[in-house]
PDB file of C-alpha atoms in Angstrom:
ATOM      1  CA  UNK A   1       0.000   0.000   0.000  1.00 92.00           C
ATOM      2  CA  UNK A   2       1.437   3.430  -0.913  1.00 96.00           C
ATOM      3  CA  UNK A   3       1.026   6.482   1.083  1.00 97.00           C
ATOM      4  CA  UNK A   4       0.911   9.870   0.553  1.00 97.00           C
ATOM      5  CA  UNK A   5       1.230  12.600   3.068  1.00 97.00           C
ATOM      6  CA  UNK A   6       0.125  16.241   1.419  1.00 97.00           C
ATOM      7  CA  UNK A   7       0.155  19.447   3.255  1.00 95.00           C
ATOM      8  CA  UNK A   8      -1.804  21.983   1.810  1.00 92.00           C
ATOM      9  CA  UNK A   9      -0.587  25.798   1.769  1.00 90.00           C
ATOM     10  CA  UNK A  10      -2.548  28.668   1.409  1.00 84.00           C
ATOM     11  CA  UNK A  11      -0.607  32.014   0.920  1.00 84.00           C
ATOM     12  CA  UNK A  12      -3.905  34.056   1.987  1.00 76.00           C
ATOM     13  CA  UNK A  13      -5.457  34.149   5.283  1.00 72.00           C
ATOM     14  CA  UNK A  14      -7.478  36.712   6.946  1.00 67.00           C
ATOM     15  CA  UNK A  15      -5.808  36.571  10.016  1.00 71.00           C
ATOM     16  CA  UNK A  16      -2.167  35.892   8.866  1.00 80.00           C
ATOM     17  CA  UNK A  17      -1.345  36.981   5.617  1.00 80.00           C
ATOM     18  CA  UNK A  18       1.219  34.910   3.890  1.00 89.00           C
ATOM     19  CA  UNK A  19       0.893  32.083   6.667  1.00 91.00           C
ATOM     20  CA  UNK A  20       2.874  29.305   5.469  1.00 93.00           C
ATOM     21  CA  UNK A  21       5.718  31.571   5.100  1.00 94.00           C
ATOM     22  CA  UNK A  22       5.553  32.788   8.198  1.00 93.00           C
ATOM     23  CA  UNK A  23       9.168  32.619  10.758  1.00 94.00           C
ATOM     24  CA  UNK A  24       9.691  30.398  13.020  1.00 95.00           C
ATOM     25  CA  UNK A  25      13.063  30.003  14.303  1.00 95.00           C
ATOM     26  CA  UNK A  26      14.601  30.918  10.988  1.00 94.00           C
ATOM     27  CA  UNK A  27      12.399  28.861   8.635  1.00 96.00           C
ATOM     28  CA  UNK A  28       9.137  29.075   7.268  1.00 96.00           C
ATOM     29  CA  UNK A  29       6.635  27.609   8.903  1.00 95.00           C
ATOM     30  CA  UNK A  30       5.742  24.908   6.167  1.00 97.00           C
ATOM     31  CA  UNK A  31       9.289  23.710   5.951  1.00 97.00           C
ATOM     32  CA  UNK A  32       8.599  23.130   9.611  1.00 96.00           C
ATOM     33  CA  UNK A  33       5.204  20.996   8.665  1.00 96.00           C
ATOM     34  CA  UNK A  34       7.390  19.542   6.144  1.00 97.00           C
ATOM     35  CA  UNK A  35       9.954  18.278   7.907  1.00 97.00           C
ATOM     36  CA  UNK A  36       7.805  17.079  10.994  1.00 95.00           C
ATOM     37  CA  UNK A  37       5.604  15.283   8.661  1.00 97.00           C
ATOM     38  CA  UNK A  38       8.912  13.726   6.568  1.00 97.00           C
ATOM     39  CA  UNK A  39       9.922  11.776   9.805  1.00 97.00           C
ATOM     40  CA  UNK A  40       6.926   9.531   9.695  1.00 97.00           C
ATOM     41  CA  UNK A  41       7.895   6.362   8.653  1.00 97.00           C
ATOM     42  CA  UNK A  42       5.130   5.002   7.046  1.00 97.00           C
ATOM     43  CA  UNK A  43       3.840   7.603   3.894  1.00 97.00           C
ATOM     44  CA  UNK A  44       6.873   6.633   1.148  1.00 96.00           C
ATOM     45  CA  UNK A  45       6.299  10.821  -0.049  1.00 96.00           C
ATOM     46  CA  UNK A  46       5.368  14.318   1.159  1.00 97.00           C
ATOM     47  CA  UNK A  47       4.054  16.753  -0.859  1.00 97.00           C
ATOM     48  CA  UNK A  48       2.964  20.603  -0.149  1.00 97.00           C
ATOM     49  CA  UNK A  49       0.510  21.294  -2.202  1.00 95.00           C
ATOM     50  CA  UNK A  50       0.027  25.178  -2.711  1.00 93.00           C
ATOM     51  CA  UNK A  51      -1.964  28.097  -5.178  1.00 91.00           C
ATOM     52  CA  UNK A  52       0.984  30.513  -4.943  1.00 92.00           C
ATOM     53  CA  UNK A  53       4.362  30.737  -6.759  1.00 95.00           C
ATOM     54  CA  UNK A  54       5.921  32.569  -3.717  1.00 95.00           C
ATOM     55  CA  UNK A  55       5.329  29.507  -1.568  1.00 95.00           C
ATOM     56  CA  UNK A  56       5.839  26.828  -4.509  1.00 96.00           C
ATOM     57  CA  UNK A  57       9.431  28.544  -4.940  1.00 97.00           C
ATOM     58  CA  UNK A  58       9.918  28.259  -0.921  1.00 97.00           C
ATOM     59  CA  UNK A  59       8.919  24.865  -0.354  1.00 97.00           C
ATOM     60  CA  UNK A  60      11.782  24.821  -3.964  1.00 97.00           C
ATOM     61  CA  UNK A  61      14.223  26.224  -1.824  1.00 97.00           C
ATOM     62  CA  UNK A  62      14.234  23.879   1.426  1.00 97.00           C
ATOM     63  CA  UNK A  63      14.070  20.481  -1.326  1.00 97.00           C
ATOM     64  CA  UNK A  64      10.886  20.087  -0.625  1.00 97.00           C
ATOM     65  CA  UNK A  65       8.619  18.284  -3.061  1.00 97.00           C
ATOM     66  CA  UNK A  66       5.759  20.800  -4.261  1.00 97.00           C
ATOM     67  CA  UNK A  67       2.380  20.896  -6.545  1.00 96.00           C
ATOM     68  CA  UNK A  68       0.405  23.912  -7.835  1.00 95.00           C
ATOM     69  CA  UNK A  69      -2.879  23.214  -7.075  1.00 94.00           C
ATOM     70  CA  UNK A  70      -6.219  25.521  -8.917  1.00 91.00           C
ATOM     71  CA  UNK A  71      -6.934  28.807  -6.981  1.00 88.00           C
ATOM     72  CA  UNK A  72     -10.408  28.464  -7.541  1.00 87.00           C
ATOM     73  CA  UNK A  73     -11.071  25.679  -4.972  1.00 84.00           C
ATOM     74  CA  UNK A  74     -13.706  25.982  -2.645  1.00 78.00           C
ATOM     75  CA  UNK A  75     -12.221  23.882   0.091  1.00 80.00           C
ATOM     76  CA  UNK A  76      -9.382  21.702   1.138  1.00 80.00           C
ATOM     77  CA  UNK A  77     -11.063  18.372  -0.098  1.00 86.00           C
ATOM     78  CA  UNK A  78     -11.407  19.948  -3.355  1.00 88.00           C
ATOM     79  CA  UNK A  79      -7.508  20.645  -3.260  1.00 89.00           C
ATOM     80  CA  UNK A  80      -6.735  17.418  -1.922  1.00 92.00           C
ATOM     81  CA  UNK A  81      -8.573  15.794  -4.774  1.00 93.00           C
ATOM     82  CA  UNK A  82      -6.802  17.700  -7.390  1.00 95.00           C
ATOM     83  CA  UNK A  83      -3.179  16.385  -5.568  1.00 94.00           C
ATOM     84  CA  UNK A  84      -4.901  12.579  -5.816  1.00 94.00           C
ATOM     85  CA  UNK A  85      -5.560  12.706  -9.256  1.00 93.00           C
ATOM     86  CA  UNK A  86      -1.864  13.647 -10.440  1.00 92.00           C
ATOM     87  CA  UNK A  87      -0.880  10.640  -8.483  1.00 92.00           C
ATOM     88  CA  UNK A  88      -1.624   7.758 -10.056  1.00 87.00           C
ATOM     89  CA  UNK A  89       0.274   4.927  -7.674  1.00 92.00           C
ATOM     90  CA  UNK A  90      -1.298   6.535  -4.406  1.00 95.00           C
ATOM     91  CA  UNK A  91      -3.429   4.255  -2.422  1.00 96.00           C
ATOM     92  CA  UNK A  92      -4.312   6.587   0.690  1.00 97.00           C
ATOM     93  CA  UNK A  93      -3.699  10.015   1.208  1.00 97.00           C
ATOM     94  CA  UNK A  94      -3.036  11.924   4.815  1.00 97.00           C
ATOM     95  CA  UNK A  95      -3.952  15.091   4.987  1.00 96.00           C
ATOM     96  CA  UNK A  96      -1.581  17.278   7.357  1.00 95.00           C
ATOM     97  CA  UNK A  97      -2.440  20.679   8.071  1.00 91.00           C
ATOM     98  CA  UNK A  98      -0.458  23.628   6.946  1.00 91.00           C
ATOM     99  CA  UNK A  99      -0.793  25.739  10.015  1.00 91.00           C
ATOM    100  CA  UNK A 100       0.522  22.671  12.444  1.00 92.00           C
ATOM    101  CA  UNK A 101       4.085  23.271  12.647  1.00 93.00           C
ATOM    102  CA  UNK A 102       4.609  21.033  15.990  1.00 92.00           C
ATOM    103  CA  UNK A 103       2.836  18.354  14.676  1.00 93.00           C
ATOM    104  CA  UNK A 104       3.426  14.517  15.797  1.00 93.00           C
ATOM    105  CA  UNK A 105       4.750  12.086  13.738  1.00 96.00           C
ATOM    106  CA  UNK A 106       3.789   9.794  14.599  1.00 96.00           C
ATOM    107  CA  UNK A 107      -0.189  10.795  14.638  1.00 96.00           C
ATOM    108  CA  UNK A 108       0.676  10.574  10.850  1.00 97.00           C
ATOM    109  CA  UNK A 109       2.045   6.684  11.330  1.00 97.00           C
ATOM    110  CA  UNK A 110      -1.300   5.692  13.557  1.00 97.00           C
ATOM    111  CA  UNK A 111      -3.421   6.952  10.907  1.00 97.00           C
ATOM    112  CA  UNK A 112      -1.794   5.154   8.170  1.00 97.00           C
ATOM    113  CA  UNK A 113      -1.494   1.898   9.917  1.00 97.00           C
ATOM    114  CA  UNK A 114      -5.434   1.938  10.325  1.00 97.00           C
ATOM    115  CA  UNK A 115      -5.394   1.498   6.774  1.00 97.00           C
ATOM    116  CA  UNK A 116      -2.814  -1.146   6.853  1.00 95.00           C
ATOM    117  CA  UNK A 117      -5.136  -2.970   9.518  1.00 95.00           C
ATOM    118  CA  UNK A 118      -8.407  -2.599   7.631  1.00 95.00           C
ATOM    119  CA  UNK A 119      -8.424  -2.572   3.917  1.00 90.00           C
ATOM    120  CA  UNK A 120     -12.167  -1.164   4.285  1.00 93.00           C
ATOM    121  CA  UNK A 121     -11.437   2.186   5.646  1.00 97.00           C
ATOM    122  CA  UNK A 122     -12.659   4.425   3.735  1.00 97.00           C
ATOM    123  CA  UNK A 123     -11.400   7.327   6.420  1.00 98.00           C
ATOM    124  CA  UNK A 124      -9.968   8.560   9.440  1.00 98.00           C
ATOM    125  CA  UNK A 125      -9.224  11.466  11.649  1.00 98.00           C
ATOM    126  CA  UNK A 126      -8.022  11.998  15.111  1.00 97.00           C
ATOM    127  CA  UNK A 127      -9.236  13.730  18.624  1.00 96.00           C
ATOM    128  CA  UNK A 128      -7.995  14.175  22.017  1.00 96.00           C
ATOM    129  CA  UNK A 129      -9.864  15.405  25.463  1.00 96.00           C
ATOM    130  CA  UNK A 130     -10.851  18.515  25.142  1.00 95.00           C
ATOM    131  CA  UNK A 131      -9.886  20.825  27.645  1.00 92.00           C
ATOM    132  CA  UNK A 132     -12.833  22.018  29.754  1.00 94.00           C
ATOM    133  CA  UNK A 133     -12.242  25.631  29.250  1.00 94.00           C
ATOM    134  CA  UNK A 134     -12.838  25.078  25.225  1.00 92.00           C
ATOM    135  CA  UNK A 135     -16.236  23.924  26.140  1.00 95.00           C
ATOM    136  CA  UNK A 136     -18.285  26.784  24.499  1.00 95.00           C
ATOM    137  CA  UNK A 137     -15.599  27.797  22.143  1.00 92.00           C
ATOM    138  CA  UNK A 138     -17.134  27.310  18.474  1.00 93.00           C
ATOM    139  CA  UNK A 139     -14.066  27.133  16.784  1.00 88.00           C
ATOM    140  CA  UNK A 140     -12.908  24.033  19.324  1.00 90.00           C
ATOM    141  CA  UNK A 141     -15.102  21.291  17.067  1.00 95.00           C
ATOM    142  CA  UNK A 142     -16.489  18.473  19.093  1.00 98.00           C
ATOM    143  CA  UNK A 143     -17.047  14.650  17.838  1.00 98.00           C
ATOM    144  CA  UNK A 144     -18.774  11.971  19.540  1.00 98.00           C
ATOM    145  CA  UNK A 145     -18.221   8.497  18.211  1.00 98.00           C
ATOM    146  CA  UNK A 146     -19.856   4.797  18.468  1.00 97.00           C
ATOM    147  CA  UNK A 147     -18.644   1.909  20.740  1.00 97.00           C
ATOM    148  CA  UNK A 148     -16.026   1.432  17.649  1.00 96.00           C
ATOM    149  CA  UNK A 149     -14.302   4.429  17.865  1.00 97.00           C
ATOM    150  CA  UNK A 150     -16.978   5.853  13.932  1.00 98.00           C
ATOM    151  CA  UNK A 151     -17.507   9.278  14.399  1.00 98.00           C
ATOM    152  CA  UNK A 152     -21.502   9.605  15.274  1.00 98.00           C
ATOM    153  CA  UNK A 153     -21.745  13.295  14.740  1.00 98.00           C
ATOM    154  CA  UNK A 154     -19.088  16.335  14.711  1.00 98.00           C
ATOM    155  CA  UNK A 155     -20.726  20.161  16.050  1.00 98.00           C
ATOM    156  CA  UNK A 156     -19.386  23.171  17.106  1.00 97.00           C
ATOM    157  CA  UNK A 157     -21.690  23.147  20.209  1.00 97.00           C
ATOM    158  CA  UNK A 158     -21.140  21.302  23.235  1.00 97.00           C
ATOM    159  CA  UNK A 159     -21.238  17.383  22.622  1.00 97.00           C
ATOM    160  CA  UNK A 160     -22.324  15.255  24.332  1.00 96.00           C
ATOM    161  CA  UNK A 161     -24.590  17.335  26.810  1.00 93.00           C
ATOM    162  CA  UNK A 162     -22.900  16.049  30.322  1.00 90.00           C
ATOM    163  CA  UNK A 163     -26.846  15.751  31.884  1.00 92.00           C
ATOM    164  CA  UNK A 164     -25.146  12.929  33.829  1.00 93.00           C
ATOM    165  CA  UNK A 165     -21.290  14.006  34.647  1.00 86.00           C
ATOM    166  CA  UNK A 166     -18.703  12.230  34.525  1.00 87.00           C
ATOM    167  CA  UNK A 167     -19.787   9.186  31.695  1.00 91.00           C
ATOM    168  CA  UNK A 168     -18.270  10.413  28.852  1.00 93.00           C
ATOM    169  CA  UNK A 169     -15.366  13.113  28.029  1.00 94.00           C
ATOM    170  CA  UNK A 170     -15.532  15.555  25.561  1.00 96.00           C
ATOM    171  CA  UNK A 171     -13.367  15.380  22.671  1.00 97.00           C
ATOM    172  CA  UNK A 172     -12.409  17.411  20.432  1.00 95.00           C
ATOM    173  CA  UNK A 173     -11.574  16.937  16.640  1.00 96.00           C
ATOM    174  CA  UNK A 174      -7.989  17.525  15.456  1.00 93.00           C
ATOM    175  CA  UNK A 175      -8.410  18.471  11.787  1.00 88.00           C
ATOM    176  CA  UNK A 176      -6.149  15.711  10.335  1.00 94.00           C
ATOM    177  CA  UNK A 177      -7.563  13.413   7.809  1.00 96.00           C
ATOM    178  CA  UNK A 178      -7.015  10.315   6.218  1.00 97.00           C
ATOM    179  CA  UNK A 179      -8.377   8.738   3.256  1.00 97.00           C
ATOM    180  CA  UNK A 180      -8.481   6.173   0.668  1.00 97.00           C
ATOM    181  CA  UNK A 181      -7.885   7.341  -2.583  1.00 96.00           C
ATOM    182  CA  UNK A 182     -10.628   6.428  -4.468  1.00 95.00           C
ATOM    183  CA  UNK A 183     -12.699   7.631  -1.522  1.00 97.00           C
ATOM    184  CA  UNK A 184     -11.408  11.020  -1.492  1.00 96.00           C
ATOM    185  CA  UNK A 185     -12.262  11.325  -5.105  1.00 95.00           C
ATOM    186  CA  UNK A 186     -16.091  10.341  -4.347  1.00 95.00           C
ATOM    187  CA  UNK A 187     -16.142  12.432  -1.451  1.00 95.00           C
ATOM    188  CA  UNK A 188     -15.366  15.465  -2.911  1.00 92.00           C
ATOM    189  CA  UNK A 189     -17.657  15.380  -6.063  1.00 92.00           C
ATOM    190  CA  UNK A 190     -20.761  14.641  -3.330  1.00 95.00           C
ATOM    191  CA  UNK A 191     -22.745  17.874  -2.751  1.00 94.00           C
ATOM    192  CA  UNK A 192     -22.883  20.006   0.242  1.00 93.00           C
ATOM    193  CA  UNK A 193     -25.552  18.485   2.657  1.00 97.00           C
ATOM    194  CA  UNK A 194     -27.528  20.398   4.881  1.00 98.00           C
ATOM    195  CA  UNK A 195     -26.029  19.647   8.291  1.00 98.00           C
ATOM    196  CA  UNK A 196     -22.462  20.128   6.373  1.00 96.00           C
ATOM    197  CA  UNK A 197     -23.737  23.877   5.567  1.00 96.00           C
ATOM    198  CA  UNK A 198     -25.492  24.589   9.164  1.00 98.00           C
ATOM    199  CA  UNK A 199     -22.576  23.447  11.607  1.00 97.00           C
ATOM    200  CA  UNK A 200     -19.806  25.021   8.418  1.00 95.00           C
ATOM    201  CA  UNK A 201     -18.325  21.581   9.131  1.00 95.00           C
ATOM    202  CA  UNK A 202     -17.197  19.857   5.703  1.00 93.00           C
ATOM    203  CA  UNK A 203     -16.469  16.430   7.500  1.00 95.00           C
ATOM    204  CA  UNK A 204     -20.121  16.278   8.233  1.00 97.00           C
ATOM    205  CA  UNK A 205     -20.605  15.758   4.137  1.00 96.00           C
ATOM    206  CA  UNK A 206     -19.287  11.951   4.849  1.00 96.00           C
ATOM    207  CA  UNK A 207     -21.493  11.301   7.615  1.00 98.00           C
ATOM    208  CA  UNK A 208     -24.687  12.299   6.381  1.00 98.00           C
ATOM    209  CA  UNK A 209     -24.166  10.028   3.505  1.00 98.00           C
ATOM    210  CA  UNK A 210     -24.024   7.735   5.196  1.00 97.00           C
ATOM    211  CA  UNK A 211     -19.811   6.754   4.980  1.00 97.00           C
ATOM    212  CA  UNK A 212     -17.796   5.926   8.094  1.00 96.00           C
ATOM    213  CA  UNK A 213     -14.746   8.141   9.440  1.00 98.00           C
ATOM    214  CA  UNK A 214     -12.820   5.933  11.623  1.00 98.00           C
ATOM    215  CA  UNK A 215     -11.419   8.064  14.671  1.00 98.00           C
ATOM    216  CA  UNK A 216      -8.210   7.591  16.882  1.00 97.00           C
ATOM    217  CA  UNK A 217      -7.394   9.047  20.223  1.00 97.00           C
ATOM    218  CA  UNK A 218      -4.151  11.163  21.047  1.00 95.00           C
ATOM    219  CA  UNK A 219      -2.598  12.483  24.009  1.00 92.00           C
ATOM    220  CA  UNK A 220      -0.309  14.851  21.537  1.00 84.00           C
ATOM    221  CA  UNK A 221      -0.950  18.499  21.887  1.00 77.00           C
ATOM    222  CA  UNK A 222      -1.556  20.409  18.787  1.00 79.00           C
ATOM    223  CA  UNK A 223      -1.211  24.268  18.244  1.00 81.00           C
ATOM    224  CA  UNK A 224      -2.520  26.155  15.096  1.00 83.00           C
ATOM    225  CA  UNK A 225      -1.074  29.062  13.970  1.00 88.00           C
ATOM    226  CA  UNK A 226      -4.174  31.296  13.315  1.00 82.00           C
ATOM    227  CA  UNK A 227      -3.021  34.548  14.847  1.00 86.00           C
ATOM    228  CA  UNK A 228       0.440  36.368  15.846  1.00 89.00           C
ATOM    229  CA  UNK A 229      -0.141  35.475  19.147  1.00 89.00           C
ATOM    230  CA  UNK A 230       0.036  31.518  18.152  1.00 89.00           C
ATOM    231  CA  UNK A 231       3.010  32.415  16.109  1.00 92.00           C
ATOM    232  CA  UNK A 232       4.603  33.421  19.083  1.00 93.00           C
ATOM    233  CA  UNK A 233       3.768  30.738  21.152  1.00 92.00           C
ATOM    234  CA  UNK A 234       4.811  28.569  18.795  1.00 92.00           C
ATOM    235  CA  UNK A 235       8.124  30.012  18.180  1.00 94.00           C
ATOM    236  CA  UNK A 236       8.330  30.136  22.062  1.00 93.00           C
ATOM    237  CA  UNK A 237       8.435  26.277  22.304  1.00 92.00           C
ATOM    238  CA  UNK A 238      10.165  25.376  19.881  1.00 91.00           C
ATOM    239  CA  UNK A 239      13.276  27.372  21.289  1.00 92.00           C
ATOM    240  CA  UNK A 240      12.028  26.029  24.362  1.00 89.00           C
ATOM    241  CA  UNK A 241      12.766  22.278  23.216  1.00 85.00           C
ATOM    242  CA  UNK A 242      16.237  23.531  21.319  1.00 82.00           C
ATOM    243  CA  UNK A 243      17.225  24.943  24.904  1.00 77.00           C
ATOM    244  CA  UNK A 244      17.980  28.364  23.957  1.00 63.00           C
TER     245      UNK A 244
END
């Protein structure tokens, strides 16, 4: 089976302009992504996949491996779609998050090896306990899952409602994905369904069509660089963890 890891890399953001480019200890933040993600041992390639030449020439400059994706995408699955098809050989494709500079390796490796361990997977994500202060924070997604670890539903409100306390934790959804190939190309041709548009959650698309997302559990802390001040916090620990 032949994985592919792609990290996609938007030069605009609202927030952050120029994002991926963005410094962190003397790189750019997606050579950063790219070199985390490169130490997984079980995706044979690692691709940045990006609608800008000034990023396409950076990712160039550190030897990373590169695409041009279309501009006109109207989200990530769309982009990841476009990578899939210009790989013929691929048999599943993890999708790593451009923002995620400190993220785990091997949270790439555990969602690969699902696919090694079930050859009907269709896909996978990942969540982790949710701290209690993100509770009522919309942007903190939530996911409750079956007694098999499926994803039952994904909202931006507070799931499941602790009437009892103490059954069940609350977990939130780490926006890494994994899929098989000829899944992802499926997927992203479906249309926009309605609980997809209400929550603005695009993984709800799979769910209410009734496909599977397999989810696993981490203990791995991730950080997204949205703002300046998660720039900085970023750039804090990672000097941090180099001792300086």
């Amino acid at each position: 089976m032949k994985i592919l890891c792609v990290i996609p890399a938007r030069y605009a953001s609202t927030r952050l302009p120029g994002k991926p480019l963005a410094d962190i200890v003397g790189k750019p933040m997606i050579q950063h992504v790219y070199e985390r993600a490169s130490k997984a041992k079980l995706p044979q390639q690692v691709v940045v996949a990006t609608d800008n030449e000034i990023v396409f020439t950076a990712v160039q400059a550190f030897g990373g491996e590169v695409v041009m994706t279309s501009p006109e995408h109207q989200t990530g699955t769309d982009r990841l779609a476009e990578v899939a098809e210009k790989y013929s050989d691929i048999d599943v494709i993890i999708n790593v998050q451009g923002d995620e500079p400190l993220i785990d390796p091997v949270i790439i490796d555990n969602l690969a090896q699902e696919f090694l361990q079930d050859p009907n997977l269709n896909m996978a994500s990942v969540m982790t306990v949710m701290a209690e202060e993100e509770y009522h924070n919309p942007n903190a997604v939530k996911v409750v899952t079956d007694l098999k670890g499926n994803a039952l539903y994904f909202s931006r409100s507070l799931i499941p409602y602790p009437r009892v306390a103490g059954k069940s934790p609350v977990y939130k959804h780490i926006g890494i994905y994994a899929y098989k190939k000829e899944f992802l190309l499926r997927y992203a041709n479906l249309e926009p369904t309605p609980l997809e548009q209400s929550e603005s959650l695009e993984q709800l698309r799979a769910l209410e069509n009734g496909y599977k997302t397999k989810m696993i559990t981490t203990n791995a802390k991730f950080i997204g660089v949205d703002t300046i001040e998660d720039l900085e916090k970023v750039n804090e620990i990672i000097r941090k963890n180099r001792g300086e």
